[in-house]
Short mmCIF file of C-alpha atoms and ligand atoms in Angstrom, two decimals:
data_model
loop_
_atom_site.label_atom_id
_atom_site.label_comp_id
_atom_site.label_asym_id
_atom_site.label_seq_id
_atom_site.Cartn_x
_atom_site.Cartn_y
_atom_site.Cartn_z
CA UNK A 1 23.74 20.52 7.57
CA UNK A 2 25.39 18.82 10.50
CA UNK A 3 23.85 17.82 14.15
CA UNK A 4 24.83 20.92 15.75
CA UNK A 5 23.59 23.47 13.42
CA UNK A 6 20.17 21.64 12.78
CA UNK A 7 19.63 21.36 16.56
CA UNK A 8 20.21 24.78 16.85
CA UNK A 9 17.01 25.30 14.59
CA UNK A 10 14.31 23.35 16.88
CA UNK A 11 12.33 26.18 16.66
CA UNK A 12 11.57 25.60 13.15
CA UNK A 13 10.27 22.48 14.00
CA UNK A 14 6.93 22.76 12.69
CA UNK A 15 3.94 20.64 12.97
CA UNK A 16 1.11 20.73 10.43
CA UNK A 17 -1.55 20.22 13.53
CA UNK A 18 -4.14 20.75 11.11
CA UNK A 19 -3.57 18.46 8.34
CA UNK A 20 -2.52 15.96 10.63
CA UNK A 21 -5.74 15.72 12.34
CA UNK A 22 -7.70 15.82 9.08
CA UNK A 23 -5.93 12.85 8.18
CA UNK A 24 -6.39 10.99 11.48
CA UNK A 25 -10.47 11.72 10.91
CA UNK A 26 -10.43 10.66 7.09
CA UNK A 27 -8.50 7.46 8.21
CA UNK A 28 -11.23 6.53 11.06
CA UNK A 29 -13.64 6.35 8.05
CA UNK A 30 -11.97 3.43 6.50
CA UNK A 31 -14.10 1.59 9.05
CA UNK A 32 -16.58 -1.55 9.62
CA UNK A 33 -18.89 0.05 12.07
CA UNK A 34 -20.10 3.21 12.92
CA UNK A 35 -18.16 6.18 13.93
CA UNK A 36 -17.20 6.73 16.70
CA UNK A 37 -16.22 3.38 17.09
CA UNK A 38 -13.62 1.89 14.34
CA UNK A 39 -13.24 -1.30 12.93
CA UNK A 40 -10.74 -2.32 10.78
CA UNK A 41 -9.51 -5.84 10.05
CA UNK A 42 -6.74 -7.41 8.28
CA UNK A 43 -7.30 -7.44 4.38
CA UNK A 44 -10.65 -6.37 4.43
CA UNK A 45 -11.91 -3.92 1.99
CA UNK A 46 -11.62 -1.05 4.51
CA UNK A 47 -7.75 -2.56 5.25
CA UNK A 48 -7.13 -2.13 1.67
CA UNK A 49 -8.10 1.58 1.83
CA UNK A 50 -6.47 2.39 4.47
CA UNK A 51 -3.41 0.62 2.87
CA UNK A 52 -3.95 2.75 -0.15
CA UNK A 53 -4.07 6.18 2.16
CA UNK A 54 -1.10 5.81 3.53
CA UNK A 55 0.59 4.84 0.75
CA UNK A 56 -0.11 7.46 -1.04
CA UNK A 57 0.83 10.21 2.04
CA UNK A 58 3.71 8.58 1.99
CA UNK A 59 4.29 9.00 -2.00
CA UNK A 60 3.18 12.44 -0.88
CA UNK A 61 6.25 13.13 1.33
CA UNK A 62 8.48 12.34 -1.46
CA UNK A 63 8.92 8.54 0.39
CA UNK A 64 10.10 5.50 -1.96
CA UNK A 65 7.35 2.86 -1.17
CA UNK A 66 7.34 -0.52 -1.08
CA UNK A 67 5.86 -3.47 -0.02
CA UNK A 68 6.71 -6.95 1.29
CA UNK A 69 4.64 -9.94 0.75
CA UNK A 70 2.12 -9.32 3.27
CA UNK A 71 2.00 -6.17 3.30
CA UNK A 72 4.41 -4.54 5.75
CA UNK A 73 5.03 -0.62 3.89
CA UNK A 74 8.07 1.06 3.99
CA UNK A 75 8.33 4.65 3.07
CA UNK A 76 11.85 5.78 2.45
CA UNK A 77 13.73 8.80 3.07
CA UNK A 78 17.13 7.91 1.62
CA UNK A 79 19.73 9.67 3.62
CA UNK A 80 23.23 11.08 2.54
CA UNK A 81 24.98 7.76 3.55
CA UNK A 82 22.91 5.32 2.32
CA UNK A 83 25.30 2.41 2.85
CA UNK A 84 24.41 2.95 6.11
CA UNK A 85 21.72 1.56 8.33
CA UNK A 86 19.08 3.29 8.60
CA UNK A 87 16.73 4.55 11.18
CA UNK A 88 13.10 3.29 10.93
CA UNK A 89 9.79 4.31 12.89
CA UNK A 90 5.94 3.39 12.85
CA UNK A 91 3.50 1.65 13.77
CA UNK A 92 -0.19 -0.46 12.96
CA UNK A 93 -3.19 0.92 11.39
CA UNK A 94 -5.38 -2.27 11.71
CA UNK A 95 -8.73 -1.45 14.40
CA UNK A 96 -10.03 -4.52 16.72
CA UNK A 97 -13.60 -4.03 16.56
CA UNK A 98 -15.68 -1.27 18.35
CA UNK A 99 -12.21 0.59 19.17
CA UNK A 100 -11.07 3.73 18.13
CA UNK A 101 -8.85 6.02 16.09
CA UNK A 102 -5.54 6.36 17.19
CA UNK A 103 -4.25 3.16 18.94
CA UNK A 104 -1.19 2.93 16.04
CA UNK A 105 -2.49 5.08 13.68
CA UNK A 106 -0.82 8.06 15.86
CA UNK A 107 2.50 6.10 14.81
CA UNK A 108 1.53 5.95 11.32
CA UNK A 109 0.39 9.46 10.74
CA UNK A 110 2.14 10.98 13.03
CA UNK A 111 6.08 8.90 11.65
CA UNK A 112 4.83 10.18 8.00
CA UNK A 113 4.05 13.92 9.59
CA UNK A 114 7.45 13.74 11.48
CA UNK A 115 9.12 12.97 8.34
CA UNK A 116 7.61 16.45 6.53
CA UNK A 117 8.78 18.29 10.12
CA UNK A 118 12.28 17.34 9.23
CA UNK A 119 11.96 18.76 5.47
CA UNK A 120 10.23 21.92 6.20
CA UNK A 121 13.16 22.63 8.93
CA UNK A 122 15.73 21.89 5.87
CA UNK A 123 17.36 18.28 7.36
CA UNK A 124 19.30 16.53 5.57
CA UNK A 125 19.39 12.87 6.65
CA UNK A 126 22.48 10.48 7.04
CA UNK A 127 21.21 7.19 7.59
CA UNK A 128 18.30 6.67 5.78
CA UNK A 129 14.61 6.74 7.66
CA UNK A 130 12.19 4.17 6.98
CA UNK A 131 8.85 4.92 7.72
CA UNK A 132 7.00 1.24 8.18
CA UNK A 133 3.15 0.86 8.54
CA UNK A 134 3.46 -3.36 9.65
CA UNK A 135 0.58 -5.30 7.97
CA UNK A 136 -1.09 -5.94 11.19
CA UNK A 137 -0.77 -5.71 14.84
CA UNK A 138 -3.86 -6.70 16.12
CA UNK A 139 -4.87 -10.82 16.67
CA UNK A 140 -8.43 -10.38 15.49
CA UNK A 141 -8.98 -11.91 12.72
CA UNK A 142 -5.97 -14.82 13.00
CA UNK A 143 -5.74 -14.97 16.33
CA UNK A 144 -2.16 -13.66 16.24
CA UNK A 145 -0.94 -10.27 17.51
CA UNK A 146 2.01 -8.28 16.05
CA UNK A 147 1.57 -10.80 12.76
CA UNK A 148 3.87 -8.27 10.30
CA UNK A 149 6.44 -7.67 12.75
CA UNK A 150 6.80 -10.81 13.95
CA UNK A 151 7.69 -12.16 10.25
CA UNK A 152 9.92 -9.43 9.99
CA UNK A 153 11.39 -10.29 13.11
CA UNK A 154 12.47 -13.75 11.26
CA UNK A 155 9.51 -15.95 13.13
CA UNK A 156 10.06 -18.98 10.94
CA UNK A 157 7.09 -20.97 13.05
CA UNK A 158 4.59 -18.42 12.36
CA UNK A 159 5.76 -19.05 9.00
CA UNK A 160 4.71 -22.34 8.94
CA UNK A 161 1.70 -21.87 11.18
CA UNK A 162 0.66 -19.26 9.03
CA UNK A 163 0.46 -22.15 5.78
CA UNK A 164 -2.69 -23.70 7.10
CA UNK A 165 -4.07 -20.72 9.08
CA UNK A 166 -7.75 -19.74 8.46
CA UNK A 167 -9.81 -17.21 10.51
CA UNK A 168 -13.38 -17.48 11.75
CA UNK A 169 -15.01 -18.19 8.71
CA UNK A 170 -12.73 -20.64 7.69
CA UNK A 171 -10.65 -18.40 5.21
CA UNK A 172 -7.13 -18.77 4.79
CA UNK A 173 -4.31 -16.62 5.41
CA UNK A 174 -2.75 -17.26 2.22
CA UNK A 175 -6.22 -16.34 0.44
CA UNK A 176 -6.94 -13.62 2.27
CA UNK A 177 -3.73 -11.76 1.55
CA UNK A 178 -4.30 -12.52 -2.41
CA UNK A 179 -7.58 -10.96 -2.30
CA UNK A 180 -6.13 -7.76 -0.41
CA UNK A 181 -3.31 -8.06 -3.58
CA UNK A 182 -0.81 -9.59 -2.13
CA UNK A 183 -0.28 -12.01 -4.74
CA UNK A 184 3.14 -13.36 -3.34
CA UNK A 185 2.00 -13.93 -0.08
CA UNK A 186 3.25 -17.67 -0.48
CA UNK A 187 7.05 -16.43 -0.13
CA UNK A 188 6.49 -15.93 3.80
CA UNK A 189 10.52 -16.00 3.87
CA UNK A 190 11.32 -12.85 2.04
CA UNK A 191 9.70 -10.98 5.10
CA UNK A 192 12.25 -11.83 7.16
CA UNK A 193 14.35 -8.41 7.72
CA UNK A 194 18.60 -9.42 8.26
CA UNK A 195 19.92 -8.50 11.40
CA UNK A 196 21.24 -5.41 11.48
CA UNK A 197 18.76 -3.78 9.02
CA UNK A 198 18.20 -0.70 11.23
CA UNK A 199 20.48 0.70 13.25
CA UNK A 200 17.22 2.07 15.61
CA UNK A 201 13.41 1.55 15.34
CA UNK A 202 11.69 4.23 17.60
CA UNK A 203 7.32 3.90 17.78
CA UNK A 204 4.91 7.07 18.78
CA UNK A 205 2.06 5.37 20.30
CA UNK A 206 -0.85 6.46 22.80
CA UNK A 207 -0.04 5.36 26.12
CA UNK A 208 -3.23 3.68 26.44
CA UNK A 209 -2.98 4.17 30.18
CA UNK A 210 -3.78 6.81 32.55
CA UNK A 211 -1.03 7.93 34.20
CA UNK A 212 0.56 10.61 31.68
CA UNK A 213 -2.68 12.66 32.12
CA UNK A 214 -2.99 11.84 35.91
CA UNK A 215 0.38 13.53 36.18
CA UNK A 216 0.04 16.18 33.28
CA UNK A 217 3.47 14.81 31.64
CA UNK A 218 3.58 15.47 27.95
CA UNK A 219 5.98 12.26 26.84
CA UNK A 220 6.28 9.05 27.80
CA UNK A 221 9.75 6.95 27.12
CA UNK A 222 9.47 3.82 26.97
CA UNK A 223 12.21 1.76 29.00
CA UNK A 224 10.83 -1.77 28.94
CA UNK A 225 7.22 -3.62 26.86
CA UNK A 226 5.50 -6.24 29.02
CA UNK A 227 5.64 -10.02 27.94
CA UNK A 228 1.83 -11.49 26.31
CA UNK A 229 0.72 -14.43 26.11
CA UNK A 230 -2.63 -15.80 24.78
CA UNK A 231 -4.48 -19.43 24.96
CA UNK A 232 -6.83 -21.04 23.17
CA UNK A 233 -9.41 -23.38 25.55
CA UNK A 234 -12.20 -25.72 24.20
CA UNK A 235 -14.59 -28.08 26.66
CA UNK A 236 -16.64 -30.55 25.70
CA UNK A 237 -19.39 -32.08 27.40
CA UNK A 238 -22.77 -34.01 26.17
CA UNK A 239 -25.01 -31.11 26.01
CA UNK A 240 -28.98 -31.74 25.75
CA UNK A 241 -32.21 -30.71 26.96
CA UNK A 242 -32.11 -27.76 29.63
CA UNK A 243 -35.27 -29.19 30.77
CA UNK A 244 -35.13 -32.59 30.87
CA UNK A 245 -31.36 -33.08 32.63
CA UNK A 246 -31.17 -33.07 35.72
CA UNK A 247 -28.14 -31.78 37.30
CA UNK A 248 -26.15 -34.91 38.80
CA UNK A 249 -26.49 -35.87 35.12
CA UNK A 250 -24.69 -32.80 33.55
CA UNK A 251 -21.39 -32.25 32.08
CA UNK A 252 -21.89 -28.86 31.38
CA UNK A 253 -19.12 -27.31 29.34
CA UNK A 254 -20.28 -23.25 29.46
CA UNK A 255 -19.85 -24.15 33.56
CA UNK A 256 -16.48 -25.38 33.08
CA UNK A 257 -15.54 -22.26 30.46
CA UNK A 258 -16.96 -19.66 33.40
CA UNK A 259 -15.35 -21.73 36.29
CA UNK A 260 -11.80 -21.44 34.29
CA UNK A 261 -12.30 -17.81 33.96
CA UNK A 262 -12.45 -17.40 37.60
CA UNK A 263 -9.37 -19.27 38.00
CA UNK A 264 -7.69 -17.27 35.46
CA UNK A 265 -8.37 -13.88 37.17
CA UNK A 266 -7.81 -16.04 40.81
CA UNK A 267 -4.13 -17.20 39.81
CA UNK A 268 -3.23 -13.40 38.45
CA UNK A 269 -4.75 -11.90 41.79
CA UNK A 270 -2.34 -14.37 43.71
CA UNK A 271 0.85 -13.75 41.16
CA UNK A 272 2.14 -11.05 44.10
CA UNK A 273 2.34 -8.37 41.81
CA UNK A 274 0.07 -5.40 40.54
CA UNK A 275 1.94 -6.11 37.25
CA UNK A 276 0.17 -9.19 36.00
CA UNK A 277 -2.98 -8.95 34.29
CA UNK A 278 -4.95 -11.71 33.21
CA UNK A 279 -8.64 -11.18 30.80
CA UNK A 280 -10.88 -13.56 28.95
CA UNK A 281 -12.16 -11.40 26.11
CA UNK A 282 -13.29 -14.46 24.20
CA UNK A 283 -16.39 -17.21 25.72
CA UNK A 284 -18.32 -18.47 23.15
CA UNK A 285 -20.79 -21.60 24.02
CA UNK A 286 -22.44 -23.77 21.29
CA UNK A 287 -25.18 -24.34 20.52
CA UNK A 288 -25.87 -20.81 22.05
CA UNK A 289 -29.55 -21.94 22.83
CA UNK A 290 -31.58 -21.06 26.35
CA UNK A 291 -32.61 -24.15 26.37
CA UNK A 292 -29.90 -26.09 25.40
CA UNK A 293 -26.81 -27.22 28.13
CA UNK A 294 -23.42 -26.06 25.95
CA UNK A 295 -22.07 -29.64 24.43
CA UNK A 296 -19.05 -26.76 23.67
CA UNK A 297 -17.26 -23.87 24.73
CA UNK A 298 -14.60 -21.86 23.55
CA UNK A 299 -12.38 -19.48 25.44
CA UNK A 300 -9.80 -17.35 24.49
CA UNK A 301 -7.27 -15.76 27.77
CA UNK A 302 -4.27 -12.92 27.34
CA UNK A 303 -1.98 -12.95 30.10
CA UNK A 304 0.57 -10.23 30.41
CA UNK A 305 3.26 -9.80 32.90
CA UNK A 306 6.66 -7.69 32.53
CA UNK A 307 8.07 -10.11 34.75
CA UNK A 308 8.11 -13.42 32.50
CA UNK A 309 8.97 -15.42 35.10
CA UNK A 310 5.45 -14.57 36.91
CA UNK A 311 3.76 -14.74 34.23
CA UNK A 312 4.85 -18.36 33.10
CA UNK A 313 3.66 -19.71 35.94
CA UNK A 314 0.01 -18.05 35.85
CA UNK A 315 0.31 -19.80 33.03
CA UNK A 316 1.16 -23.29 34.60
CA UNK A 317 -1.85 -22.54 37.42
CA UNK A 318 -4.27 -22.01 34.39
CA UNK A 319 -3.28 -25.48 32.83
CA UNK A 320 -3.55 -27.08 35.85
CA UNK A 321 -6.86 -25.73 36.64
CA UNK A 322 -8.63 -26.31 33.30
CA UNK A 323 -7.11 -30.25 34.06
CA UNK A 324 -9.40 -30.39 37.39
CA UNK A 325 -12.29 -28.31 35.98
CA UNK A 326 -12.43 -30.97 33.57
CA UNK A 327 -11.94 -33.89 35.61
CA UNK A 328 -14.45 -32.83 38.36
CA UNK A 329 -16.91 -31.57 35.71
CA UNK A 330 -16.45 -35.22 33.80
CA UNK A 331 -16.11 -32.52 30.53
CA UNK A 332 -13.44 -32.94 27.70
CA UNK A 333 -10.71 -30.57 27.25
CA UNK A 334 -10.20 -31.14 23.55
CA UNK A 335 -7.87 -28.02 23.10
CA UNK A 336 -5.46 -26.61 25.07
CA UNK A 337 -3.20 -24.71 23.14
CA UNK A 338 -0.76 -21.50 23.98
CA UNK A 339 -1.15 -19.22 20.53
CA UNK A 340 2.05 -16.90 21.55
CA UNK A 341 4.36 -16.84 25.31
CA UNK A 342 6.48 -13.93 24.56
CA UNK A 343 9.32 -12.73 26.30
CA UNK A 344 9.08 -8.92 27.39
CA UNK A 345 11.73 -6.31 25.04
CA UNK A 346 14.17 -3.78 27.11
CA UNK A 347 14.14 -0.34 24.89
CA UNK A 348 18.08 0.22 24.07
CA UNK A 349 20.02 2.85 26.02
CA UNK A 350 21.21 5.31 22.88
CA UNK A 351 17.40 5.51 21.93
CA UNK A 352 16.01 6.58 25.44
CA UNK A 353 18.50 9.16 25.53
CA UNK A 354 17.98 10.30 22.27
CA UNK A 355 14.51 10.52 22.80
CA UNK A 356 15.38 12.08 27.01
CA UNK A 357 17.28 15.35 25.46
CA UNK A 358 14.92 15.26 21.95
CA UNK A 359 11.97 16.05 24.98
CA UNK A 360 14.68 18.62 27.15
CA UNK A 361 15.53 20.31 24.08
CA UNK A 362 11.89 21.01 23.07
CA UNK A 363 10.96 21.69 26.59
CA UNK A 364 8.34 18.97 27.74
CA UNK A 365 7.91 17.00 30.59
CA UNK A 366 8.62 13.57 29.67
CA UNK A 367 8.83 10.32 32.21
CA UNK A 368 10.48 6.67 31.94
CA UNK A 369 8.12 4.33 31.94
CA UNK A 370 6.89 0.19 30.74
CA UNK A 371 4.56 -0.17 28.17
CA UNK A 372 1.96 -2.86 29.61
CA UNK A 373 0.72 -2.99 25.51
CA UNK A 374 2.55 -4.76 23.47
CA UNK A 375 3.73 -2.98 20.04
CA UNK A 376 5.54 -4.00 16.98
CA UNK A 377 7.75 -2.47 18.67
CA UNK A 378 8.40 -5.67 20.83
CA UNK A 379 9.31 -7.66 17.26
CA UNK A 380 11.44 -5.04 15.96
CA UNK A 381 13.69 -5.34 19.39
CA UNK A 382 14.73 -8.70 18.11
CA UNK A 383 16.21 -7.38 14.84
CA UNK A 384 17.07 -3.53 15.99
CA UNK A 385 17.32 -1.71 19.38
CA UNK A 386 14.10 -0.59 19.86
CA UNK A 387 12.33 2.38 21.83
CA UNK A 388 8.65 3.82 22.29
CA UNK A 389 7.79 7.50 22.48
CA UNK A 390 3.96 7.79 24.62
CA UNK A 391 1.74 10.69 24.61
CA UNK A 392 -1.11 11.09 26.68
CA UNK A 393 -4.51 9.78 26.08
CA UNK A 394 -8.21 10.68 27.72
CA UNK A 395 -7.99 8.39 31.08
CA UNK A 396 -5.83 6.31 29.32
CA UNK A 397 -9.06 4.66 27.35
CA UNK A 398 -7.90 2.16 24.34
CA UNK A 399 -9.54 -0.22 22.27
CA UNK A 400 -12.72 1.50 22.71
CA UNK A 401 -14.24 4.43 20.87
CA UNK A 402 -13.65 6.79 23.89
CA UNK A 403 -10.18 6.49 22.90
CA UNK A 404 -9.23 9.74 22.66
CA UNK A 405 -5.95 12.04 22.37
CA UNK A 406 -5.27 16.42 21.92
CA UNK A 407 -3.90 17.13 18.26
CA UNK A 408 -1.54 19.14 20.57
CA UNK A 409 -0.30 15.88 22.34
CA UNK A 410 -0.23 14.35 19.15
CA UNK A 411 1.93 17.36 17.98
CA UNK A 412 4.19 16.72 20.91
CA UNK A 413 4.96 13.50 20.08
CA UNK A 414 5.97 14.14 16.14
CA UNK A 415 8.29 17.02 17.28
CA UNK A 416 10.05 14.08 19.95
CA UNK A 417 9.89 11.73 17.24
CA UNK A 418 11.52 13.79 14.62
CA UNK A 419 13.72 15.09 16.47
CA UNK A 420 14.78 11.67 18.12
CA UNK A 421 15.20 10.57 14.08
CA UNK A 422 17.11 12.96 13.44
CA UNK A 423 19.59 12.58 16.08
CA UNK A 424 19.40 8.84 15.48
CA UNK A 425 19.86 9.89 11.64
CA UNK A 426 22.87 11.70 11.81
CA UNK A 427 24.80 8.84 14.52
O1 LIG B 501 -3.27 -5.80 22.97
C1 LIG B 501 -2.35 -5.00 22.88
O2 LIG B 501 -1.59 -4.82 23.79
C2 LIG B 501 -2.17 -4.20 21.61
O3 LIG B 501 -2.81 -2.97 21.76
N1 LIG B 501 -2.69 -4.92 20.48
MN1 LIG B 502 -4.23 -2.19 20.08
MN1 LIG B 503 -1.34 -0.38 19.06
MN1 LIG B 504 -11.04 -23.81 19.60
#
């Protein structure tokens, strides 16, 4: 059935509120510590399950699944025109630890529940729609964020980097993948998606900020995903006895790792905008004794900006900074190293308004706004034009069990999204 006659049939668009939410609480049980919190990392055991859950909702939905070789799922719908194309949509399922249960699961779940919406109200797709749960979006356990997409996205340095990556305990990538199955893992290069795969990639995600609530606004669109950046930062000093050194005689390199996380938050308060944010989430010291002086630290900074520009030259400040700290301190900085300094992504024009009268037509209040996460969504604008559908979460808490958002929000936001597919479907 053509555009006009399916639009004319929003009303059947019908969520299945209850299912959906059943799903998003079996998910959060794939987890590596306790509910309410969730924790799930890249190719653990718990990754693996949840790999296996979707994959079979998506079988489920009458999808065509397959995988790439490291994991990024695609579920297809194929369309009348399959030539064509297609549209895709989705998002992450991977957890940072202690965080909660529906930072990109509500993109997963909710892409695969928007897919059923658009078969129970009898649509008939054009292009094809890919529904695409990306192999991992969070940095945790490699240190790198938006890992999937950014292979898709043709990143032929991670690529490389990714050869003689390990994680915390010294694991590689490459092994790591095999013992989640992902026994061709080694052929990094077939991940790389051609330009002009999709003709649109559109993500539901939580807003994971406050101000849909604050203003009671049902949908967020997305016109623009802030630029991140993360460093790695080791000291080195000579350590010893807590007792017996006296000060003038210190090189003390947990001092220089606190004194450079001052400066970090100093240069983002001076950047001249409310838009730059700036947090070390990572300090370790070593030996991690009371009575020992740190011989080492370890600090890990994001810095996020949607003005690049700004938020290059925090990041010159910060270098510049950990120089002195080191100098004055007499401590070694024997790594220095910026992990990713990415540009922001502009959401394309076609997909906001699809998205605009998708929100008109099913009567909700909706507002253009940035996303000050960043998304797979800021990958897939290098291959695709891109755009973000928000819904509201409880005071806009992320990445901590609080995280929190209504199964009628949620429901919101799968009636935008299909109906944003489908109009994307049938261009
Ligand atoms: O950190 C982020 O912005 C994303 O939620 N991983
Ligand atoms: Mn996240
Ligand atoms: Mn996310
Ligand atoms: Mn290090």
């Amino acid at each position: 059935i053509h555009e006009s006659h399916f639009l004319n049939s929003l009303s059947s668009l019908s969520v299945d509120a209850e299912t959906l939410q059943k799903q998003i609480d079996e998910l959060s049980s794939f987890s590596d510590s306790p509910a309410p919190s969730v924790t799930r990392i890249l190719y653990s055991e718990k990754d693996v399950l949840s790999r296996r859950y979707i994959k079979n909702l998506m079988e489920a939905s009458g999808l065509s699944v397959r995988e790439d070789a490291i994991g990024n799922i695609f579920g297809r719908w194929t369309g009348s025109e399959p030539e064509l194309a297609p549209v895709s949509t989705g998002s992450h399922t991977d957890a940072i630890p202690y965080s909660g249960k529906y930072d990109g699961v509500v993109g997963v779940l909710g892409a695969i529940e928007a897919i059923n919406v658009l078969k129970r109200s009898s649509f008939k797709p054009k292009r094809s729609l890919d529904v695409i749960m990306f192999t991992s979006e969070e940095p945790t356990r490699f240190g790198i964020g938006c890992l999937g997409s950014r292979l898709l996205a043709g990143s032929k340095e991670l690529a490389q980097q990714l050869e003689k990556t390990v994680d915390g305990q010294n694991v590689s990538f490459f092994y790591a993948a095999k013992s989640a199955g992902y026994m061709n893992v080694e052929k990094l290069s077939t991940v790389f998606l051609e330009k002009g795969s999709y003709s649109a990639f559109v993500e539901l995600h939580i807003e994971q900020g406050p101000i849909l609530e604050e203003e009671a606004t049902s949908i967020g669109i997305v016109t623009a995903i802030a630029a991140p950046a993360s460093i790695k930062v080791d000291f080195e000093g000579t350590g010893g006895h807590a007792g017996a050194v006296l000060m003038p005689k210190r090189n003390d390199a947990g001092l220089a790792a606190a004194e450079l996380a001052l400066a970090v938050e100093k240069h983002v308060l001076e950047s001249g905008s409310i838009d730059t944010v700036g947090t070390v989430g990572i300090l370790e010291l070593h030996p991690g004794a009371i009575n020992s002086i740190p011989s080492k630290s370890h600090l890990e900074i994001d810095t996020r900006d949607i003005d690049e520009e700004r938020r290059n030259s925090v990041i010159d400040k910060i270098y510049e900074s950990a120089l002195s700290i080191s100098k004055r301190r007499g401590v070694k900085l024997s790594e220095y190293k910026i992990v990713n300094q990415d540009p922001p992504a502009l959401s394309d024009e076609l997909i906001i308004k699809a998205a605009e009268s998708a929100s008109q037509e099913l009567e909700l209040t909706y507002k253009k706004m940035i996303s000050r996460a960043y998304h797979d969504a800021l990958f897939m604008a290098r291959v695709s034009p891109m755009g973000m559908i928000f819904i509201p979460c409880y005071k806009g808490y992320s990445h901590k069990p609080e995280e929190f958002a209504t199964i009628d929000h949620i429901a919101d936001g799968v009636k935008v999204l299909a109906l944003t597919l489908a109009k994307l479907s049938l261009s």
